[in-house]
Amino acid sequence: MSTDLLTDESCGLRERKKRETRRALNLAALDLVEEKGFTAVTTEEIAARAGVSARTFFNYFPSKEAAVIGTTAEELESYAAALEQDVEGETPLESLRRILAGMLAPASIDRELRARRRRILLGEPSLAPALVGNNIRIENALTAALERRLGVQPGASLEARLTVAVAIAAVRACIEHQQNGGSGRLERNIDQAFDRIAAGLR
Amino acid sequence: MSTDLLTDESCGLRERKKRETRRALNLAALDLVEEKGFTAVTTEEIAARAGVSARTFFNYFPSKEAAVIGTTAEELESYAAALEQDVEGETPLESLRRILAGMLAPASIDRELRARRRRILLGEPSLAPALVGNNIRIENALTAALERRLGVQPGASLEARLTVAVAIAAVRACIEHQQNGGSGRLERNIDQAFDRIAAGLR
DNA sequence: GCCGAAAGTGCAGTCACTGCAAAATTGCAG
DNA sequence: CTGCAATTTTGCAGTGACTGCACTTTCGGC
C-alpha cells in the first residue's frame, strides 16, 4: 500500500492507467456536457469518448453525475490535510475561507481546466442536486480534519461540523447569488460573507 | 380557472381528490420504505398501494425520492409566509431558528406522522442526497420571503440568501451530529448552534 | 344531459445501473 | 522469458426509473 502523497504516485503502470482512465472519463463527460447539456449525454457516449466500454464506466464512477463532477478521494484528502494543519494566527473559519476559496479559484496549475469545470458544473441546473450531494462528502472530510485539528473525538462536539457546514453554506450562497446575476465579484462576496459570519449574523 | 387562493381550496371534488391521492402516495411510500428500505421499494409498489396506476405516480411526483420526502408547495409557502412576517423584536436569524425548529418538531397536529416521517427519512442514507437537494427548494422559498421582509429586490443583496443558507446548514449540522450519536437533544443543540452563529463563529 | 378541460391509464421506448462470468491485461516469481 | 495469480475489462442479460403519446375516464359548469 503506497501512500506517496507527495510524489505523483505513478509508481505502477496499473495505478497510472487507472488514473488516466478516470481522468479521461471525467474530461469526456465535461466535453459532452458542454456540447449537449447534461441530460442529453449518455454514459455510453462518455465511455466511448474515453475509449472504454460502457460497463467499465461504472467501475470508475457510480453515476453519470459523479463522472461529470469528478471529485477524487485525493482531492478530498488534500483539502482535509490543509485544514488539519494549524496555521499561525488563523481561526478555523479563516482556514476554511482560504481553502474553500482556493477550491473555486483557478489555481496556479490547471488554470483553464478548473475554470472550465466551474463554468460547466454551475451552468447546469440539473446538476445542482448532485453538487450539493457532493458537498456532503466535502463536509464530512473537512469535519473530520477539523476535529483532529481541535483535538476532539470524531462526532464528540458539534463545533467542528457546525463550522464546516456553515462555511460551505456561505460559499454556496455566494455562488448562487452570482448565478442569479448578483452584484460584486465572487471572491469579494465570499470575503464579505465570512466577515459577517465571524461578526455574528442577525 | 379557479384561483381561490384565500379559501382552503378544498372546494372542488377534483382538487380534494388530487390532494388525497398525493397524500396517499406519500404515505404509501413512507410505509414501504419503513418496511423494506428505500432502494428495495419500487414506484410500482407505491402506486399500487396508493390505488393508482404506475403512470399516474409520475403525474404527482417527479421521482421516487420526491414521493418519499413529499414536501408540498403549500408547505413551502407556509414557511415562507411565516418568515416574511416581521415579528416584534425578532431578528431574521431568530425567526429562522423558530421556523426551522418548527419544521422538525412534531407539531401539535400531525404529531405521529411528523415524527415517523423524520425517523424514516433520516434513517435512510440513500435518501441523503435527495434531502439536501430538497433543502435547495426550502432555501429558495425562504430566501425570497426574507428578501420581501427586508424590502430588497430579489437577488439584489447577498444578505438574505446567506442568512437562510447558514441557518439551514446549522440545522443540518445538528441533525448530522445527532445521527452520529452526538450528545445532547436536537432542539437544545439547534439553540446552541444558532447562539454561536449570532455571536460569531471562529 | 352536454361539452370542454383535466386527470388517469396503457404502451412503447430510452437509459441508468447491477450482477455475473468470461476474457484480457498486468505484476511477479521462477 | 514464461507461466501463474491477481486485477481489470468487457459482454450480456436484466431491473427499474422515467418520458412521450394517444386514448379513455371523470369532473365542473352551463
Short mmCIF file of C-alpha atoms (C1' of nucleotides) in Angstrom, two decimals:
data_model
loop_
_atom_site.label_atom_id
_atom_site.label_comp_id
_atom_site.label_asym_id
_atom_site.label_seq_id
_atom_site.Cartn_x
_atom_site.Cartn_y
_atom_site.Cartn_z
CA MET A 1 0.00 0.00 0.00
CA SER A 2 1.79 3.10 -1.21
CA THR A 3 0.62 6.42 0.17
CA ASP A 4 3.17 8.58 -1.51
CA LEU A 5 1.03 11.68 -1.45
CA LEU A 6 3.93 13.93 -2.31
CA THR A 7 5.17 12.22 -5.42
CA ASP A 8 2.87 11.53 -8.30
CA GLU A 9 2.15 8.06 -7.02
CA SER A 10 2.56 6.95 -10.60
CA CYS A 11 4.68 4.06 -9.46
CA GLY A 12 2.90 1.12 -11.07
CA LEU A 13 1.68 1.10 -14.61
CA ARG A 14 -1.56 -0.29 -13.33
CA GLU A 15 -2.21 2.60 -10.98
CA ARG A 16 -1.20 5.18 -13.55
CA LYS A 17 -3.51 3.74 -16.13
CA LYS A 18 -6.43 3.79 -13.73
CA ARG A 19 -5.81 7.44 -13.02
CA GLU A 20 -5.62 8.19 -16.70
CA THR A 21 -8.83 6.35 -17.44
CA ARG A 22 -10.62 8.12 -14.63
CA ARG A 23 -9.39 11.46 -15.83
CA ALA A 24 -10.27 10.64 -19.43
CA LEU A 25 -13.80 9.76 -18.38
CA ASN A 26 -14.15 12.97 -16.42
CA LEU A 27 -12.85 15.10 -19.27
CA ALA A 28 -15.03 13.32 -21.79
CA ALA A 29 -18.03 13.91 -19.56
CA LEU A 30 -17.23 17.61 -19.25
CA ASP A 31 -16.77 17.94 -23.00
CA LEU A 32 -20.05 16.26 -23.78
CA VAL A 33 -22.00 18.17 -21.17
CA GLU A 34 -20.64 21.39 -22.59
CA GLU A 35 -21.66 20.32 -26.08
CA LYS A 36 -25.11 18.90 -25.48
CA GLY A 37 -26.17 19.59 -21.93
CA PHE A 38 -26.15 17.12 -19.06
CA THR A 39 -29.44 15.37 -19.70
CA ALA A 40 -28.69 14.80 -23.36
CA VAL A 41 -25.43 13.00 -22.61
CA THR A 42 -25.46 9.25 -22.07
CA THR A 43 -22.98 7.20 -20.09
CA GLU A 44 -22.30 5.18 -23.23
CA GLU A 45 -21.16 8.29 -25.05
CA ILE A 46 -18.86 9.25 -22.21
CA ALA A 47 -17.37 5.78 -22.12
CA ALA A 48 -16.95 5.69 -25.89
CA ARG A 49 -15.17 9.05 -25.98
CA ALA A 50 -12.89 7.95 -23.17
CA GLY A 51 -12.12 4.74 -25.06
CA VAL A 52 -13.55 2.24 -22.62
CA SER A 53 -16.60 0.02 -22.63
CA ALA A 54 -19.93 1.11 -21.27
CA ARG A 55 -19.59 -1.34 -18.42
CA THR A 56 -16.18 -0.06 -17.39
CA PHE A 57 -17.62 3.41 -16.90
CA PHE A 58 -19.34 2.15 -13.78
CA ASN A 59 -16.13 0.67 -12.46
CA TYR A 60 -14.93 4.26 -12.10
CA PHE A 61 -18.00 6.26 -11.22
CA PRO A 62 -21.22 5.23 -9.51
CA SER A 63 -23.33 7.59 -11.57
CA LYS A 64 -23.30 9.91 -14.54
CA GLU A 65 -23.34 12.88 -12.19
CA ALA A 66 -20.27 11.68 -10.33
CA ALA A 67 -18.35 11.35 -13.59
CA VAL A 68 -19.11 14.94 -14.54
CA ILE A 69 -18.28 16.32 -11.10
CA GLY A 70 -15.26 14.07 -10.81
CA THR A 71 -14.17 14.89 -7.28
CA THR A 72 -11.47 12.39 -6.31
CA ALA A 73 -10.65 10.98 -2.92
CA GLU A 74 -7.20 12.51 -3.29
CA GLU A 75 -8.68 15.98 -3.64
CA LEU A 76 -10.74 15.46 -0.51
CA GLU A 77 -7.69 14.27 1.39
CA SER A 78 -5.73 17.23 0.17
CA TYR A 79 -8.31 19.72 1.39
CA ALA A 80 -8.64 17.86 4.67
CA ALA A 81 -4.88 17.93 5.18
CA ALA A 82 -4.83 21.66 4.51
CA LEU A 83 -7.50 22.26 7.13
CA GLU A 84 -5.95 19.94 9.68
CA GLN A 85 -2.78 21.96 9.67
CA ASP A 86 -2.97 24.65 12.32
CA VAL A 87 -1.79 27.82 10.68
CA GLU A 88 -0.35 30.53 12.91
CA GLY A 89 -2.94 33.11 13.87
CA GLU A 90 -5.73 31.68 11.75
CA THR A 91 -9.07 30.66 13.20
CA PRO A 92 -10.74 27.53 11.78
CA LEU A 93 -13.20 29.73 9.95
CA GLU A 94 -10.37 31.69 8.35
CA SER A 95 -8.69 28.48 7.25
CA LEU A 96 -11.95 27.34 5.75
CA ARG A 97 -12.32 30.59 3.88
CA ARG A 98 -8.86 30.21 2.43
CA ILE A 99 -9.30 26.55 1.49
CA LEU A 100 -12.80 26.83 0.05
CA ALA A 101 -11.91 29.94 -1.91
CA GLY A 102 -8.89 28.01 -3.21
CA MET A 103 -11.18 25.24 -4.43
CA LEU A 104 -13.05 27.74 -6.56
CA ALA A 105 -10.26 29.96 -7.79
CA PRO A 106 -8.48 28.74 -10.90
CA ALA A 107 -5.30 27.55 -9.24
CA SER A 108 -1.80 28.15 -10.50
CA ILE A 109 -1.84 24.73 -12.07
CA ASP A 110 -4.87 23.55 -14.07
CA ARG A 111 -5.96 27.13 -14.63
CA GLU A 112 -8.19 26.59 -17.62
CA LEU A 113 -9.46 23.18 -16.60
CA ARG A 114 -10.63 24.43 -13.22
CA ALA A 115 -12.29 27.48 -14.74
CA ARG A 116 -13.96 25.39 -17.40
CA ARG A 117 -15.13 22.81 -14.89
CA ARG A 118 -16.62 25.52 -12.73
CA ARG A 119 -18.40 27.11 -15.63
CA ILE A 120 -19.86 23.84 -16.86
CA LEU A 121 -20.89 22.48 -13.48
CA LEU A 122 -22.57 25.66 -12.33
CA GLY A 123 -24.21 26.23 -15.67
CA GLU A 124 -26.18 23.01 -15.46
CA PRO A 125 -29.22 23.32 -13.19
CA SER A 126 -29.89 19.60 -13.50
CA LEU A 127 -26.58 19.03 -11.74
CA ALA A 128 -27.44 21.18 -8.74
CA PRO A 129 -28.77 18.34 -6.55
CA ALA A 130 -25.72 16.23 -7.29
CA LEU A 131 -23.47 19.16 -6.47
CA VAL A 132 -24.95 19.70 -3.05
CA GLY A 133 -24.81 15.95 -2.56
CA ASN A 134 -21.12 16.16 -3.36
CA ASN A 135 -20.81 18.87 -0.75
CA ILE A 136 -21.74 16.29 1.86
CA ARG A 137 -18.58 14.38 1.03
CA ILE A 138 -16.54 17.55 1.32
CA GLU A 139 -18.23 18.45 4.58
CA ASN A 140 -17.51 15.06 6.07
CA ALA A 141 -13.87 15.13 5.07
CA LEU A 142 -13.36 18.66 6.36
CA THR A 143 -15.26 17.97 9.56
CA ALA A 144 -13.04 15.01 10.38
CA ALA A 145 -9.97 17.12 9.66
CA LEU A 146 -11.14 19.98 11.85
CA GLU A 147 -11.92 17.57 14.67
CA ARG A 148 -8.36 16.31 14.50
CA ARG A 149 -7.06 19.85 14.49
CA LEU A 150 -9.15 20.73 17.51
CA GLY A 151 -8.14 17.52 19.23
CA VAL A 152 -11.66 16.27 19.83
CA GLN A 153 -13.08 12.82 19.26
CA PRO A 154 -14.96 12.34 15.96
CA GLY A 155 -18.56 13.39 16.47
CA ALA A 156 -17.98 14.35 20.07
CA SER A 157 -18.71 18.04 19.78
CA LEU A 158 -20.98 19.98 17.50
CA GLU A 159 -18.47 22.74 16.87
CA ALA A 160 -16.41 21.22 14.07
CA ARG A 161 -19.33 20.13 11.91
CA LEU A 162 -21.21 23.34 12.53
CA THR A 163 -18.28 25.48 11.45
CA VAL A 164 -17.62 23.45 8.32
CA ALA A 165 -21.28 23.24 7.35
CA VAL A 166 -21.76 26.97 7.78
CA ALA A 167 -18.63 27.77 5.79
CA ILE A 168 -19.70 25.58 2.89
CA ALA A 169 -23.19 27.04 3.01
CA ALA A 170 -21.72 30.53 2.85
CA VAL A 171 -19.74 29.71 -0.26
CA ARG A 172 -22.78 28.07 -1.81
CA ALA A 173 -24.86 31.13 -1.07
CA CYS A 174 -22.28 33.36 -2.76
CA ILE A 175 -22.19 31.11 -5.81
CA GLU A 176 -25.97 31.09 -6.00
CA HIS A 177 -26.01 34.85 -5.65
CA GLN A 178 -23.54 35.07 -8.53
CA GLN A 179 -25.57 32.74 -10.74
CA ASN A 180 -28.65 34.88 -10.21
CA GLY A 181 -26.85 37.90 -11.57
CA GLY A 182 -25.96 39.23 -8.15
CA SER A 183 -23.62 42.13 -7.70
CA GLY A 184 -19.92 42.03 -6.97
CA ARG A 185 -17.15 39.60 -7.75
CA LEU A 186 -17.36 36.12 -6.27
CA GLU A 187 -14.20 36.26 -4.20
CA ARG A 188 -15.14 39.64 -2.78
CA ASN A 189 -18.57 38.36 -1.80
CA ILE A 190 -17.06 35.31 -0.13
CA ASP A 191 -14.82 37.54 1.92
CA GLN A 192 -17.81 39.63 2.88
CA ALA A 193 -19.85 36.58 3.79
CA PHE A 194 -17.15 35.17 6.05
CA ASP A 195 -16.67 38.55 7.67
CA ARG A 196 -20.34 38.65 8.51
CA ILE A 197 -20.29 35.14 9.89
CA ALA A 198 -17.28 35.96 12.05
CA ALA A 199 -19.02 39.08 13.30
CA GLY A 200 -22.27 37.27 14.02
CA LEU A 201 -25.37 37.07 11.87
CA ARG A 202 -28.60 38.74 12.73
CA MET B 1 -59.54 28.70 -13.95
CA SER B 2 -60.18 28.99 -10.23
CA THR B 3 -57.62 30.94 -8.31
CA ASP B 4 -59.36 30.96 -4.98
CA LEU B 5 -56.16 31.18 -3.06
CA LEU B 6 -57.85 32.53 0.03
CA THR B 7 -60.22 29.71 0.91
CA ASP B 8 -58.97 26.26 1.76
CA GLU B 9 -59.09 25.42 -1.88
CA SER B 10 -60.76 22.15 -0.93
CA CYS B 11 -63.81 23.49 -2.72
CA GLY B 12 -63.95 21.21 -5.70
CA LEU B 13 -64.02 17.46 -5.53
CA ARG B 14 -61.29 17.47 -8.15
CA GLU B 15 -58.87 19.43 -6.03
CA ARG B 16 -59.64 17.44 -2.93
CA LYS B 17 -59.09 14.18 -4.71
CA LYS B 18 -55.74 15.33 -6.00
CA ARG B 19 -54.67 16.21 -2.52
CA GLU B 20 -55.83 12.86 -1.24
CA THR B 21 -54.02 10.97 -3.97
CA ARG B 22 -50.85 12.87 -3.35
CA ARG B 23 -51.06 12.21 0.33
CA ALA B 24 -51.87 8.55 -0.24
CA LEU B 25 -48.81 8.19 -2.44
CA ASN B 26 -46.60 9.86 0.14
CA LEU B 27 -47.93 7.70 2.97
CA ALA B 28 -47.62 4.54 0.91
CA ALA B 29 -44.05 5.47 0.09
CA LEU B 30 -43.24 6.05 3.75
CA ASP B 31 -44.81 2.74 4.73
CA LEU B 32 -42.92 0.79 2.14
CA VAL B 33 -39.61 2.47 2.87
CA GLU B 34 -40.06 1.67 6.53
CA GLU B 35 -40.82 -1.95 5.66
CA LYS B 36 -38.19 -2.70 3.06
CA GLY B 37 -35.76 0.17 2.83
CA PHE B 38 -35.70 2.84 0.15
CA THR B 39 -33.77 1.02 -2.55
CA ALA B 40 -35.93 -2.09 -2.30
CA VAL B 41 -39.14 -0.14 -2.93
CA THR B 42 -40.35 0.35 -6.50
CA THR B 43 -42.54 3.12 -7.79
CA GLU B 44 -44.98 0.49 -8.99
CA GLU B 45 -45.43 -0.78 -5.45
CA ILE B 46 -46.04 2.71 -4.17
CA ALA B 47 -48.59 3.38 -6.88
CA ALA B 48 -50.32 0.06 -6.27
CA ARG B 49 -50.61 0.63 -2.53
CA ALA B 50 -51.98 4.12 -3.13
CA GLY B 51 -54.51 2.70 -5.58
CA VAL B 52 -53.37 4.42 -8.73
CA SER B 53 -51.62 3.28 -11.88
CA ALA B 54 -47.86 3.25 -12.23
CA ARG B 55 -48.06 6.02 -14.75
CA THR B 56 -50.13 8.26 -12.50
CA PHE B 57 -47.42 8.13 -9.88
CA PHE B 58 -45.31 10.37 -12.08
CA ASN B 59 -48.15 12.83 -12.50
CA TYR B 60 -47.71 13.59 -8.80
CA PHE B 61 -44.02 13.21 -8.14
CA PRO B 62 -41.05 13.59 -10.48
CA SER B 63 -39.07 10.85 -8.75
CA LYS B 64 -39.27 8.11 -6.16
CA GLU B 65 -37.28 10.27 -3.76
CA ALA B 66 -39.71 13.16 -4.08
CA ALA B 67 -42.62 10.86 -3.25
CA VAL B 68 -40.96 9.71 -0.05
CA ILE B 69 -39.94 13.19 1.03
CA GLY B 70 -43.27 14.62 -0.02
CA THR B 71 -42.68 18.30 0.59
CA THR B 72 -45.58 20.21 -0.91
CA ALA B 73 -45.63 23.65 -2.43
CA GLU B 74 -48.16 24.61 0.25
CA GLU B 75 -45.70 23.74 2.99
CA LEU B 76 -43.05 25.86 1.35
CA GLU B 77 -45.45 28.75 1.02
CA SER B 78 -46.46 28.37 4.63
CA TYR B 79 -42.87 28.52 5.87
CA ALA B 80 -42.16 31.43 3.57
CA ALA B 81 -45.18 33.31 4.86
CA ALA B 82 -44.07 32.71 8.44
CA LEU B 83 -40.63 34.14 7.69
CA GLU B 84 -41.95 37.07 5.73
CA GLN B 85 -43.93 38.25 8.70
CA ASP B 86 -41.85 40.64 10.74
CA VAL B 87 -42.24 39.55 14.34
CA GLU B 88 -41.71 42.14 17.01
CA GLY B 89 -38.17 42.09 18.38
CA GLU B 90 -37.04 39.07 16.39
CA THR B 91 -34.03 39.16 14.08
CA PRO B 92 -34.25 37.24 10.82
CA LEU B 93 -31.96 34.60 12.26
CA GLU B 94 -34.21 34.18 15.28
CA SER B 95 -37.24 33.80 13.04
CA LEU B 96 -35.38 31.18 11.05
CA ARG B 97 -34.50 29.29 14.21
CA ARG B 98 -38.13 29.25 15.24
CA ILE B 99 -39.43 28.22 11.84
CA LEU B 100 -36.83 25.58 11.08
CA ALA B 101 -37.12 24.09 14.54
CA GLY B 102 -40.85 24.01 13.99
CA MET B 103 -40.38 22.04 10.81
CA LEU B 104 -38.58 19.35 12.76
CA ALA B 105 -40.57 19.27 15.96
CA PRO B 106 -43.66 17.08 15.89
CA ALA B 107 -46.25 19.83 15.71
CA SER B 108 -49.49 19.96 17.64
CA ILE B 109 -51.28 18.46 14.67
CA ASP B 110 -49.77 15.51 12.81
CA ARG B 111 -47.70 14.58 15.83
CA GLU B 112 -47.02 10.96 14.97
CA LEU B 113 -46.84 11.43 11.23
CA ARG B 114 -44.19 14.12 11.51
CA ALA B 115 -42.15 12.09 13.97
CA ARG B 116 -42.44 8.99 11.82
CA ARG B 117 -41.54 10.88 8.68
CA ARG B 118 -38.48 12.33 10.35
CA ARG B 119 -37.37 8.94 11.62
CA ILE B 120 -37.79 7.25 8.25
CA LEU B 121 -36.22 9.99 6.15
CA LEU B 122 -33.18 10.44 8.36
CA GLY B 123 -32.72 6.70 8.79
CA GLU B 124 -32.17 6.17 5.09
CA PRO B 125 -28.66 7.11 3.99
CA SER B 126 -29.58 6.59 0.36
CA LEU B 127 -32.03 9.46 0.74
CA ALA B 128 -29.43 11.93 2.00
CA PRO B 129 -28.58 13.44 -1.39
CA ALA B 130 -32.25 13.91 -2.19
CA LEU B 131 -32.81 15.53 1.19
CA VAL B 132 -30.12 18.13 0.70
CA GLY B 133 -31.48 18.63 -2.80
CA ASN B 134 -34.85 19.30 -1.21
CA ASN B 135 -33.20 21.84 1.04
CA ILE B 136 -32.45 23.90 -2.04
CA ARG B 137 -36.17 24.33 -2.60
CA ILE B 138 -36.63 25.36 1.01
CA GLU B 139 -33.70 27.74 0.80
CA ASN B 140 -35.08 29.40 -2.31
CA ALA B 141 -38.53 29.83 -0.83
CA LEU B 142 -37.21 31.22 2.44
CA THR B 143 -34.71 33.48 0.68
CA ALA B 144 -37.45 35.06 -1.39
CA ALA B 145 -39.54 35.54 1.72
CA LEU B 146 -36.71 37.15 3.66
CA GLU B 147 -35.96 39.45 0.76
CA ARG B 148 -39.54 40.63 0.83
CA ARG B 149 -39.36 41.11 4.58
CA LEU B 150 -36.17 43.14 4.25
CA GLY B 151 -37.65 45.10 1.39
CA VAL B 152 -34.87 44.36 -1.09
CA GLN B 153 -35.14 43.29 -4.71
CA PRO B 154 -34.85 39.53 -5.32
CA GLY B 155 -31.18 38.64 -5.67
CA ALA B 156 -30.06 42.20 -5.08
CA SER B 157 -28.18 41.66 -1.86
CA LEU B 158 -26.29 38.70 -0.54
CA GLU B 159 -27.62 39.05 2.98
CA ALA B 160 -30.93 37.24 2.68
CA ARG B 161 -29.59 34.14 0.95
CA LEU B 162 -26.57 34.00 3.19
CA THR B 163 -28.65 34.11 6.34
CA VAL B 164 -31.05 31.44 5.13
CA ALA B 165 -28.33 29.16 3.80
CA VAL B 166 -26.37 29.38 7.04
CA ALA B 167 -29.45 28.72 9.13
CA ILE B 168 -30.37 25.63 7.14
CA ALA B 169 -26.78 24.43 7.27
CA ALA B 170 -26.78 24.83 11.03
CA VAL B 171 -29.88 22.69 11.39
CA ARG B 172 -28.42 20.11 9.03
CA ALA B 173 -25.22 20.01 11.05
CA CYS B 174 -27.19 19.42 14.24
CA ILE B 175 -29.17 16.62 12.62
CA GLU B 176 -26.00 15.02 11.32
CA HIS B 177 -24.45 15.34 14.74
CA GLN B 178 -27.48 13.61 16.19
CA GLN B 179 -27.38 10.80 13.65
CA ASN B 180 -23.75 10.12 14.50
CA GLY B 181 -24.65 9.55 18.10
CA GLY B 182 -23.72 13.05 19.18
CA SER B 183 -24.51 14.32 22.62
CA GLY B 184 -27.48 16.40 23.69
CA ARG B 185 -31.03 16.72 22.49
CA LEU B 186 -31.64 18.01 18.99
CA GLU B 187 -33.59 21.11 19.93
CA ARG B 188 -31.02 22.08 22.54
CA ASN B 189 -28.21 21.69 20.02
CA ILE B 190 -30.05 23.80 17.49
CA ASP B 191 -30.45 26.54 20.06
CA GLN B 192 -26.76 26.32 20.83
CA ALA B 193 -25.82 26.40 17.17
CA PHE B 194 -27.90 29.49 16.47
CA ASP B 195 -26.48 31.18 19.55
CA ARG B 196 -22.99 30.58 18.26
CA ILE B 197 -23.87 31.89 14.83
CA ALA B 198 -25.40 35.01 16.32
CA ALA B 199 -22.31 35.53 18.44
CA GLY B 200 -19.94 34.99 15.53
CA LEU B 201 -18.07 31.83 14.57
CA ARG B 202 -14.38 31.41 14.88
"C1'" DG C 1 -77.69 15.87 -20.01
"C1'" DC C 2 -73.67 18.14 -22.78
"C1'" DC C 3 -69.14 19.79 -23.53
"C1'" DG C 4 -64.63 21.30 -22.70
"C1'" DA C 5 -60.98 20.61 -19.56
"C1'" DA C 6 -58.44 17.99 -16.57
"C1'" DA C 7 -56.87 13.79 -14.80
"C1'" DG C 8 -55.98 8.66 -15.15
"C1'" DT C 9 -54.15 5.00 -17.76
"C1'" DG C 10 -51.72 1.74 -21.04
"C1'" DC C 11 -47.97 1.22 -24.08
"C1'" DA C 12 -43.66 1.51 -26.00
"C1'" DG C 13 -39.31 3.12 -25.51
"C1'" DT C 14 -34.82 5.05 -23.52
"C1'" DC C 15 -31.36 4.92 -20.33
"C1'" DA C 16 -29.02 4.48 -15.73
"C1'" DC C 17 -27.25 1.00 -13.18
"C1'" DT C 18 -26.19 -4.01 -11.43
"C1'" DG C 19 -24.56 -8.94 -11.07
"C1'" DC C 20 -22.23 -12.43 -13.24
"C1'" DA C 21 -18.95 -14.91 -15.71
"C1'" DA C 22 -15.65 -15.00 -19.40
"C1'" DA C 23 -11.67 -12.75 -21.49
"C1'" DA C 24 -7.77 -9.73 -21.46
"C1'" DT C 25 -4.11 -7.45 -19.02
"C1'" DT C 26 -0.69 -6.77 -15.60
"C1'" DG C 27 2.75 -7.82 -11.86
"C1'" DC C 28 5.59 -11.20 -10.19
"C1'" DA C 29 8.22 -15.36 -9.26
"C1'" DG C 30 10.77 -18.92 -11.11
"C1'" DC D 1 11.05 -15.43 -20.86
"C1'" DT D 2 7.27 -17.82 -19.11
"C1'" DG D 3 3.62 -19.34 -16.72
"C1'" DC D 4 0.66 -18.06 -12.63
"C1'" DA D 5 -2.28 -15.27 -9.82
"C1'" DA D 6 -4.50 -11.08 -9.15
"C1'" DT D 7 -6.71 -7.32 -11.17
"C1'" DT D 8 -9.20 -5.13 -14.64
"C1'" DT D 9 -12.07 -5.03 -18.72
"C1'" DT D 10 -15.84 -6.43 -21.11
"C1'" DG D 11 -20.27 -8.52 -22.83
"C1'" DC D 12 -24.68 -9.97 -21.61
"C1'" DA D 13 -28.90 -10.05 -19.54
"C1'" DG D 14 -31.85 -7.96 -16.52
"C1'" DT D 15 -34.31 -4.49 -13.43
"C1'" DG D 16 -36.42 -0.36 -12.71
"C1'" DA D 17 -36.84 4.81 -13.08
"C1'" DC D 18 -38.75 7.95 -16.05
"C1'" DT D 19 -40.90 10.01 -20.54
"C1'" DG D 20 -43.95 10.99 -24.56
"C1'" DC D 21 -48.08 9.85 -26.68
"C1'" DA D 22 -52.57 8.63 -27.51
"C1'" DC D 23 -56.76 7.20 -25.50
"C1'" DT D 24 -60.24 6.82 -22.02
"C1'" DT D 25 -62.47 8.40 -17.94
"C1'" DT D 26 -64.00 11.85 -14.82
"C1'" DC D 27 -65.27 16.39 -13.30
"C1'" DG D 28 -67.32 21.08 -13.38
"C1'" DG D 29 -70.09 24.48 -15.42
"C1'" DC D 30 -73.98 25.53 -18.49
#
